């Protein structure tokens, strides 16, 4: 017998932000009814959400309102930024994000939400496991004994535990994903909250061929980077899975910041020199994701290469900057050799 099915009603918090905005688009494309909530609207394009509520989720009554009539919650709202931001705003981050996360979990329970996904971070991993550039990739069980990134990482670890308690005590089906450096178009690239790939794209776009950019630290610190399309695919697969423990989501190709600068320069078709600022914040010395469990649990792993992802990201950031000539002088003010916004093929021999 045929019967009418209602689409599942999902809530994405942080839907005005980078990953949340992409996730709303992804879920709409799969036929979900989506409510987006954020304290701000998306910056670069309109949301595809069926309903977008501009609300402050530090407030309990707004968390209750957001979760009304909702089946599944993707909880992304948080105070967030690159290392320059999280090392200098610890009280602000912990205060706001603890309120948001704790109220959202309790409101979801009271409104009978069926599934709840929390976006945690590689910043929960202990500092003592990340002291060398050639680090051993981090496995999920490496989280304890705990010594996370001060402020931001402690809040993420605390909320991971709170998710576990809500599952054990109240039966709320929680999922926890630990992102490793997500990047891509429609992400912040200026203003102090941007992360390293976006900051490097912006700096490279501004200098002429042969120019110099500032690099934080000695550039030997290592990371892995995951493209946004893979991130939303992974989030969705985890939400649909039966896996109830925290799971890494990232690429396991580790590179140094110096190599990242060279890759972006190559995408831009420029030779760029690096000036190292040893007083700037650098975060841990080395970090990489161990994807063994990700492959086992999801039967999948991120697919977009770093080169591809950076090319798409550089092109988008450059075109954004080109549309604000009052603010940015691209290529050191040189007359553009090609159409503004187009990523150029690599021309230089490094
Ligand atoms: P983002 O800053 O672009 O998005 C976070 C959103 O939360 C913002 O739009 C912000 O306005 C919103 N928010 C903050 N305070 C709020 C409040 N009081 N009420 C309502 N909304 C509020 O960051 P993102 O990169 O999209 O990150 C999304 C999630 O993933 C965050 O929880 C972040 O900690 C986590 N994460 C991201 C990365 C990454 O590499 N981008 C890595 C690890 C974890």
CSV table of C-alpha atoms and ligand atoms in Angstrom, one decimal:
chain,number,residue,atom,x,y,z
A,1,UNK,CA,0.0,0.0,0.0
A,2,UNK,CA,1.3,3.5,-0.9
A,3,UNK,CA,1.3,6.1,1.8
A,4,UNK,CA,2.5,9.7,1.9
A,5,UNK,CA,5.7,10.2,3.7
A,6,UNK,CA,6.7,13.6,5.2
A,7,UNK,CA,10.3,14.6,4.6
A,8,UNK,CA,12.5,14.4,7.7
A,9,UNK,CA,12.7,17.7,9.4
A,10,UNK,CA,16.3,18.7,10.3
A,11,UNK,CA,17.8,21.6,12.1
A,12,UNK,CA,21.3,22.9,11.2
A,13,UNK,CA,22.7,25.3,13.7
A,14,UNK,CA,25.5,27.6,12.6
A,15,UNK,CA,23.8,27.7,9.2
A,16,UNK,CA,25.1,31.2,8.6
A,17,UNK,CA,28.6,29.9,8.9
A,18,UNK,CA,31.0,28.1,6.5
A,19,UNK,CA,30.3,24.4,7.0
A,20,UNK,CA,26.7,24.9,8.1
A,21,UNK,CA,25.8,26.8,5.0
A,22,UNK,CA,27.2,24.0,2.7
A,23,UNK,CA,25.5,21.4,4.8
A,24,UNK,CA,22.1,23.1,4.3
A,25,UNK,CA,22.6,23.0,0.6
A,26,UNK,CA,23.6,19.3,0.7
A,27,UNK,CA,20.6,18.3,2.8
A,28,UNK,CA,18.2,20.3,0.6
A,29,UNK,CA,19.6,18.5,-2.4
A,30,UNK,CA,18.7,15.2,-0.7
A,31,UNK,CA,15.1,16.1,-0.1
A,32,UNK,CA,15.1,17.1,3.6
A,33,UNK,CA,13.1,19.9,5.1
A,34,UNK,CA,15.7,22.1,6.6
A,35,UNK,CA,15.6,24.8,9.3
A,36,UNK,CA,18.7,26.9,9.5
A,37,UNK,CA,19.5,28.8,12.7
A,38,UNK,CA,22.4,31.3,13.3
A,39,UNK,CA,23.0,34.6,15.0
A,40,UNK,CA,24.0,35.9,11.5
A,41,UNK,CA,22.8,35.3,7.9
A,42,UNK,CA,25.2,33.6,5.5
A,43,UNK,CA,27.7,36.2,4.2
A,44,UNK,CA,28.3,35.2,0.6
A,45,UNK,CA,25.1,33.7,-0.9
A,46,UNK,CA,21.5,33.1,0.2
A,47,UNK,CA,20.6,30.0,2.3
A,48,UNK,CA,18.6,27.2,0.6
A,49,UNK,CA,17.0,26.4,4.0
A,50,UNK,CA,13.2,26.1,4.0
A,51,UNK,CA,13.2,28.4,7.1
A,52,UNK,CA,16.0,30.5,8.5
A,53,UNK,CA,15.8,31.8,12.0
A,54,UNK,CA,18.2,34.5,13.1
A,55,UNK,CA,18.6,33.6,16.8
A,56,UNK,CA,21.2,33.8,19.6
A,57,UNK,CA,21.6,30.2,20.7
A,58,UNK,CA,23.3,31.1,24.0
A,59,UNK,CA,19.7,31.7,25.1
A,60,UNK,CA,17.7,28.8,26.4
A,61,UNK,CA,14.4,29.9,24.9
A,62,UNK,CA,15.9,30.2,21.4
A,63,UNK,CA,17.3,26.7,21.6
A,64,UNK,CA,13.8,25.4,22.5
A,65,UNK,CA,12.2,27.4,19.6
A,66,UNK,CA,14.9,26.1,17.2
A,67,UNK,CA,14.3,22.4,18.0
A,68,UNK,CA,10.5,22.5,17.9
A,69,UNK,CA,9.1,19.9,15.5
A,70,UNK,CA,12.6,18.8,14.5
A,71,UNK,CA,13.6,15.1,14.0
A,72,UNK,CA,17.4,15.5,13.6
A,73,UNK,CA,19.8,18.2,14.7
A,74,UNK,CA,23.2,19.0,13.2
A,75,UNK,CA,24.8,21.1,15.8
A,76,UNK,CA,27.5,23.4,14.3
A,77,UNK,CA,27.0,26.8,16.0
A,78,UNK,CA,30.1,27.7,18.0
A,79,UNK,CA,32.5,30.5,18.5
A,80,UNK,CA,35.2,29.6,16.0
A,81,UNK,CA,38.3,30.8,14.2
A,82,UNK,CA,41.9,30.0,13.2
A,83,UNK,CA,44.7,29.8,15.7
A,84,UNK,CA,45.1,33.5,15.9
A,85,UNK,CA,41.5,33.8,17.2
A,86,UNK,CA,41.3,30.7,19.5
A,87,UNK,CA,44.5,31.5,21.3
A,88,UNK,CA,43.3,35.0,22.2
A,89,UNK,CA,39.6,34.5,23.0
A,90,UNK,CA,39.5,31.6,25.4
A,91,UNK,CA,37.0,32.9,27.9
A,92,UNK,CA,34.7,34.2,25.2
A,93,UNK,CA,34.8,30.8,23.3
A,94,UNK,CA,34.3,28.7,26.4
A,95,UNK,CA,31.4,30.8,27.7
A,96,UNK,CA,29.5,31.1,24.5
A,97,UNK,CA,30.0,27.5,23.2
A,98,UNK,CA,29.3,25.8,26.5
A,99,UNK,CA,26.0,27.7,26.7
A,100,UNK,CA,25.0,26.9,23.1
A,101,UNK,CA,26.0,23.2,23.3
A,102,UNK,CA,24.4,22.5,26.7
A,103,UNK,CA,21.2,24.3,25.9
A,104,UNK,CA,20.9,22.7,22.5
A,105,UNK,CA,21.3,19.2,23.9
A,106,UNK,CA,18.7,19.7,26.6
A,107,UNK,CA,16.3,21.5,24.3
A,108,UNK,CA,16.6,18.6,21.8
A,109,UNK,CA,15.8,16.1,24.6
A,110,UNK,CA,12.7,18.1,25.7
A,111,UNK,CA,11.5,18.4,22.1
A,112,UNK,CA,12.0,14.7,21.5
A,113,UNK,CA,14.6,15.0,18.8
A,114,UNK,CA,15.7,11.6,17.5
A,115,UNK,CA,19.3,12.2,16.4
A,116,UNK,CA,21.8,14.8,17.3
A,117,UNK,CA,25.2,15.3,15.7
A,118,UNK,CA,27.8,17.5,17.4
A,119,UNK,CA,30.8,18.9,15.5
A,120,UNK,CA,33.9,18.5,17.6
A,121,UNK,CA,37.5,19.1,16.5
A,122,UNK,CA,41.0,17.7,16.2
A,123,UNK,CA,41.8,20.4,18.9
A,124,UNK,CA,40.6,17.9,21.5
A,125,UNK,CA,43.7,15.7,21.0
A,126,UNK,CA,46.4,16.0,23.7
A,127,UNK,CA,49.2,18.4,23.2
A,128,UNK,CA,51.8,15.8,24.3
A,129,UNK,CA,50.9,13.7,21.2
A,130,UNK,CA,51.6,16.6,18.8
A,131,UNK,CA,55.0,17.9,19.7
A,132,UNK,CA,56.9,16.8,16.5
A,133,UNK,CA,56.4,17.8,12.9
A,134,UNK,CA,56.6,14.1,11.9
A,135,UNK,CA,53.7,13.1,14.3
A,136,UNK,CA,52.0,9.7,14.5
A,137,UNK,CA,48.5,10.2,13.0
A,138,UNK,CA,45.9,10.7,15.8
A,139,UNK,CA,43.5,7.8,16.5
A,140,UNK,CA,40.2,8.4,18.2
A,141,UNK,CA,41.3,6.7,21.4
A,142,UNK,CA,44.3,9.0,21.7
A,143,UNK,CA,42.0,11.7,23.2
A,144,UNK,CA,42.7,10.5,26.8
A,145,UNK,CA,44.4,11.2,29.1
A,146,UNK,CA,43.1,14.6,28.2
A,147,UNK,CA,45.3,17.6,27.4
A,148,UNK,CA,43.3,19.4,24.7
A,149,UNK,CA,43.9,22.8,23.1
A,150,UNK,CA,43.2,25.3,25.9
A,151,UNK,CA,39.8,26.9,25.8
A,152,UNK,CA,38.4,25.8,22.4
A,153,UNK,CA,39.5,22.2,22.8
A,154,UNK,CA,38.3,21.8,26.3
A,155,UNK,CA,34.8,23.0,25.4
A,156,UNK,CA,34.7,20.5,22.5
A,157,UNK,CA,35.8,17.6,24.8
A,158,UNK,CA,33.4,18.6,27.5
A,159,UNK,CA,30.5,18.6,25.0
A,160,UNK,CA,31.6,15.3,23.5
A,161,UNK,CA,31.2,13.9,27.1
A,162,UNK,CA,27.8,15.6,27.5
A,163,UNK,CA,26.6,14.0,24.3
A,164,UNK,CA,27.6,10.6,25.7
A,165,UNK,CA,25.7,11.3,28.9
A,166,UNK,CA,22.6,12.3,27.0
A,167,UNK,CA,22.7,9.1,25.1
A,168,UNK,CA,23.4,6.9,28.1
A,169,UNK,CA,20.9,8.6,30.5
A,170,UNK,CA,18.1,9.8,28.2
A,171,UNK,CA,18.5,7.6,25.0
A,172,UNK,CA,19.1,10.6,22.7
A,173,UNK,CA,21.0,9.1,19.7
A,174,UNK,CA,24.1,11.3,19.6
A,175,UNK,CA,26.9,11.3,16.9
A,176,UNK,CA,30.2,13.2,17.4
A,177,UNK,CA,32.5,14.1,14.5
A,178,UNK,CA,36.1,15.5,14.9
A,179,UNK,CA,37.0,17.7,12.0
A,180,UNK,CA,40.6,18.1,10.9
A,181,UNK,CA,41.0,21.6,9.1
A,182,UNK,CA,38.1,22.0,6.7
A,183,UNK,CA,38.6,24.5,3.9
A,184,UNK,CA,36.9,25.6,0.7
A,185,UNK,CA,34.9,28.3,-1.0
A,186,UNK,CA,32.4,30.4,1.0
A,187,UNK,CA,34.7,30.3,4.1
A,188,UNK,CA,36.0,33.3,6.0
A,189,UNK,CA,39.3,34.6,4.4
A,190,UNK,CA,39.9,37.9,6.2
A,191,UNK,CA,39.1,39.7,9.5
A,192,UNK,CA,41.0,37.5,12.0
A,193,UNK,CA,39.0,34.3,12.2
A,194,UNK,CA,40.2,32.8,8.9
A,195,UNK,CA,42.2,29.5,9.0
A,196,UNK,CA,45.6,28.9,7.3
A,197,UNK,CA,44.5,27.8,3.8
A,198,UNK,CA,42.2,30.8,3.4
A,199,UNK,CA,44.7,33.2,4.9
A,200,UNK,CA,47.5,32.0,2.6
A,201,UNK,CA,45.2,32.2,-0.5
A,202,UNK,CA,44.4,35.9,0.5
A,203,UNK,CA,48.1,36.7,1.0
A,204,UNK,CA,49.2,35.1,-2.2
A,205,UNK,CA,46.4,36.9,-4.2
A,206,UNK,CA,47.6,40.2,-2.9
A,207,UNK,CA,51.3,40.0,-3.8
A,208,UNK,CA,52.8,40.4,-7.3
A,209,UNK,CA,54.7,37.5,-8.9
A,210,UNK,CA,58.0,37.3,-7.0
A,211,UNK,CA,56.5,39.0,-4.0
A,212,UNK,CA,56.9,38.0,-0.3
A,213,UNK,CA,54.2,36.9,2.2
A,214,UNK,CA,54.3,36.6,6.0
A,215,UNK,CA,54.1,33.0,7.2
A,216,UNK,CA,53.3,32.3,10.9
A,217,UNK,CA,56.0,30.3,12.6
A,218,UNK,CA,58.9,28.6,10.8
A,219,UNK,CA,56.5,27.0,8.4
A,220,UNK,CA,57.7,23.5,9.3
A,221,UNK,CA,54.6,22.8,11.5
A,222,UNK,CA,52.4,20.2,9.8
A,223,UNK,CA,48.7,19.6,9.3
A,224,UNK,CA,46.2,17.8,7.1
A,225,UNK,CA,43.4,19.6,5.2
A,226,UNK,CA,40.0,18.3,4.1
A,227,UNK,CA,37.9,19.9,1.3
A,228,UNK,CA,34.4,21.1,2.2
A,229,UNK,CA,32.5,18.7,-0.1
A,230,UNK,CA,34.1,15.7,1.6
A,231,UNK,CA,33.3,17.2,5.0
A,232,UNK,CA,29.5,17.5,4.4
A,233,UNK,CA,29.4,14.0,2.8
A,234,UNK,CA,31.2,12.6,5.9
A,235,UNK,CA,28.9,14.4,8.3
A,236,UNK,CA,25.9,13.0,6.6
A,237,UNK,CA,27.2,9.4,6.4
A,238,UNK,CA,28.1,9.5,10.1
A,239,UNK,CA,24.6,10.8,11.0
A,240,UNK,CA,23.0,7.9,9.1
A,241,UNK,CA,25.4,5.3,10.6
A,242,UNK,CA,24.9,3.4,13.9
A,243,UNK,CA,28.4,4.5,15.2
A,244,UNK,CA,28.0,6.1,18.6
A,245,UNK,CA,31.7,7.0,19.4
A,246,UNK,CA,33.6,10.1,18.2
A,247,UNK,CA,35.0,9.8,14.7
A,248,UNK,CA,37.8,11.6,12.9
A,249,UNK,CA,36.8,13.4,9.6
A,250,UNK,CA,39.7,14.7,7.6
A,251,UNK,CA,42.4,13.9,5.1
A,252,UNK,CA,45.4,11.9,6.3
A,253,UNK,CA,47.9,13.6,3.9
A,254,UNK,CA,50.1,15.6,6.1
A,255,UNK,CA,52.0,18.6,4.8
A,256,UNK,CA,54.0,21.5,6.2
A,257,UNK,CA,52.7,25.1,6.1
A,258,UNK,CA,55.6,25.9,3.8
A,259,UNK,CA,54.4,23.2,1.4
A,260,UNK,CA,50.9,24.6,1.6
A,261,UNK,CA,52.2,28.1,0.7
A,262,UNK,CA,54.1,26.6,-2.3
A,263,UNK,CA,50.9,24.7,-3.4
A,264,UNK,CA,48.8,27.9,-3.3
A,265,UNK,CA,51.5,29.9,-5.1
A,266,UNK,CA,51.6,27.2,-7.8
A,267,UNK,CA,47.8,27.4,-8.2
A,268,UNK,CA,48.1,31.2,-8.5
A,269,UNK,CA,50.8,31.0,-11.1
A,270,UNK,CA,53.2,33.0,-8.9
A,271,UNK,CA,56.6,32.5,-7.3
A,272,UNK,CA,56.2,33.7,-3.7
A,273,UNK,CA,58.9,34.1,-1.1
A,274,UNK,CA,58.1,33.4,2.6
A,275,UNK,CA,59.0,35.6,5.5
A,276,UNK,CA,58.6,33.8,8.7
A,277,UNK,CA,57.2,35.5,11.8
A,278,UNK,CA,58.4,33.4,14.7
A,279,UNK,CA,56.3,35.4,17.3
A,280,UNK,CA,53.0,34.6,15.6
A,281,UNK,CA,50.7,31.9,17.1
A,282,UNK,CA,51.4,28.4,15.5
A,283,UNK,CA,49.3,25.9,17.5
A,284,UNK,CA,50.7,22.3,17.9
A,285,UNK,CA,53.9,21.4,16.1
A,286,UNK,CA,52.3,18.6,14.0
A,287,UNK,CA,48.9,17.0,13.5
A,288,UNK,CA,47.4,14.4,11.2
A,289,UNK,CA,44.3,12.2,11.2
A,290,UNK,CA,44.4,8.4,11.4
A,291,UNK,CA,41.5,7.4,9.1
A,292,UNK,CA,41.5,3.7,9.9
A,293,UNK,CA,38.2,3.9,11.8
A,294,UNK,CA,36.6,6.4,9.4
A,295,UNK,CA,37.2,3.9,6.6
A,296,UNK,CA,35.8,1.0,8.7
A,297,UNK,CA,32.7,2.8,9.9
A,298,UNK,CA,31.7,4.8,6.8
A,299,UNK,CA,33.1,2.6,4.1
A,300,UNK,CA,34.4,5.8,2.6
A,301,UNK,CA,37.0,8.5,3.0
A,302,UNK,CA,37.6,12.0,1.7
A,303,UNK,CA,38.2,12.0,-2.0
A,304,UNK,CA,39.0,15.6,-3.2
A,305,UNK,CA,42.8,16.1,-3.6
A,306,UNK,CA,44.4,19.0,-1.8
A,307,UNK,CA,45.5,20.4,-5.1
A,308,UNK,CA,42.0,20.4,-6.5
A,309,UNK,CA,40.5,21.8,-3.3
A,310,UNK,CA,43.1,24.6,-3.1
A,311,UNK,CA,42.5,25.5,-6.8
A,312,UNK,CA,38.8,25.9,-6.2
A,313,UNK,CA,39.3,27.8,-3.0
A,314,UNK,CA,42.0,30.2,-4.4
A,315,UNK,CA,39.7,30.9,-7.4
A,316,UNK,CA,36.8,31.8,-5.2
A,317,UNK,CA,38.8,33.9,-2.7
A,318,UNK,CA,40.5,35.8,-5.5
A,319,UNK,CA,37.2,36.5,-7.2
A,320,UNK,CA,35.7,37.7,-3.9
A,321,UNK,CA,38.6,40.1,-3.4
A,322,UNK,CA,38.5,41.3,-7.0
A,323,UNK,CA,34.9,42.3,-6.4
A,324,UNK,CA,36.1,44.6,-3.6
A,325,UNK,CA,38.7,46.8,-5.3
A,326,UNK,CA,38.2,49.5,-2.7
A,327,UNK,CA,39.6,47.0,-0.1
A,328,UNK,CA,42.0,44.8,-2.0
A,329,UNK,CA,44.8,45.6,-4.5
A,330,UNK,CA,45.4,42.2,-6.2
A,331,UNK,CA,48.9,41.2,-7.5
A,332,UNK,CA,50.5,44.2,-5.7
A,333,UNK,CA,48.5,46.5,-7.8
A,334,UNK,CA,49.9,45.2,-11.1
A,335,UNK,CA,47.5,45.3,-14.1
A,336,UNK,CA,45.8,41.8,-14.2
A,337,UNK,CA,47.2,39.6,-17.0
A,338,UNK,CA,44.0,37.6,-17.2
A,339,UNK,CA,40.3,38.0,-16.3
A,340,UNK,CA,39.9,38.8,-12.6
A,341,UNK,CA,38.9,35.9,-10.6
A,342,UNK,CA,40.3,33.2,-12.8
A,343,UNK,CA,42.9,30.9,-11.2
A,344,UNK,CA,45.9,30.8,-13.4
A,345,UNK,CA,47.9,27.7,-14.3
A,346,UNK,CA,51.2,27.3,-12.7
A,347,UNK,CA,53.9,29.2,-14.6
A,348,UNK,CA,56.9,29.2,-12.3
A,349,UNK,CA,59.6,26.7,-11.7
A,350,UNK,CA,59.7,26.6,-7.9
B,1,LIG,P1,31.8,29.3,11.4
B,1,LIG,O1,32.4,30.2,12.3
B,1,LIG,O2,31.8,29.6,9.9
B,1,LIG,O3,30.4,28.8,11.8
B,1,LIG,C1,29.9,28.8,13.1
B,1,LIG,C2,28.6,29.6,13.1
B,1,LIG,O4,28.1,29.6,14.5
B,1,LIG,C3,28.8,31.0,12.7
B,1,LIG,O5,28.0,31.3,11.6
B,1,LIG,C4,28.3,31.8,13.9
B,1,LIG,O6,27.6,33.0,13.6
B,1,LIG,C5,27.4,30.8,14.6
B,1,LIG,N1,27.3,31.2,16.0
B,1,LIG,C6,28.2,31.6,16.9
B,1,LIG,N2,27.6,32.0,18.1
B,1,LIG,C7,26.3,31.8,17.9
B,1,LIG,C8,25.2,32.1,18.7
B,1,LIG,N3,25.3,32.6,20.0
B,1,LIG,N4,23.9,31.8,18.3
B,1,LIG,C9,23.8,31.3,17.0
B,1,LIG,N5,24.8,31.1,16.2
B,1,LIG,C10,26.0,31.3,16.6
B,1,LIG,O7,32.7,27.9,11.6
B,1,LIG,P2,32.7,26.6,10.7
B,1,LIG,O8,34.1,26.4,10.2
B,1,LIG,O9,31.6,26.5,9.8
B,1,LIG,O10,32.6,25.5,11.9
B,1,LIG,C11,31.3,24.8,12.1
B,1,LIG,C12,31.5,23.9,13.3
B,1,LIG,O11,32.6,23.0,13.1
B,1,LIG,C13,31.9,24.6,14.6
B,1,LIG,O12,31.3,24.0,15.7
B,1,LIG,C14,33.4,24.4,14.7
B,1,LIG,O13,33.9,24.5,16.0
B,1,LIG,C15,33.6,23.0,14.1
B,1,LIG,N6,34.9,22.8,13.5
B,1,LIG,C16,35.3,23.4,12.3
B,1,LIG,C17,36.6,23.2,11.8
B,1,LIG,C18,37.0,23.8,10.5
B,1,LIG,O14,38.1,23.5,10.1
B,1,LIG,N7,36.3,24.7,9.9
B,1,LIG,C19,37.5,22.3,12.5
B,1,LIG,C20,37.0,21.7,13.7
B,1,LIG,C21,35.8,21.9,14.2
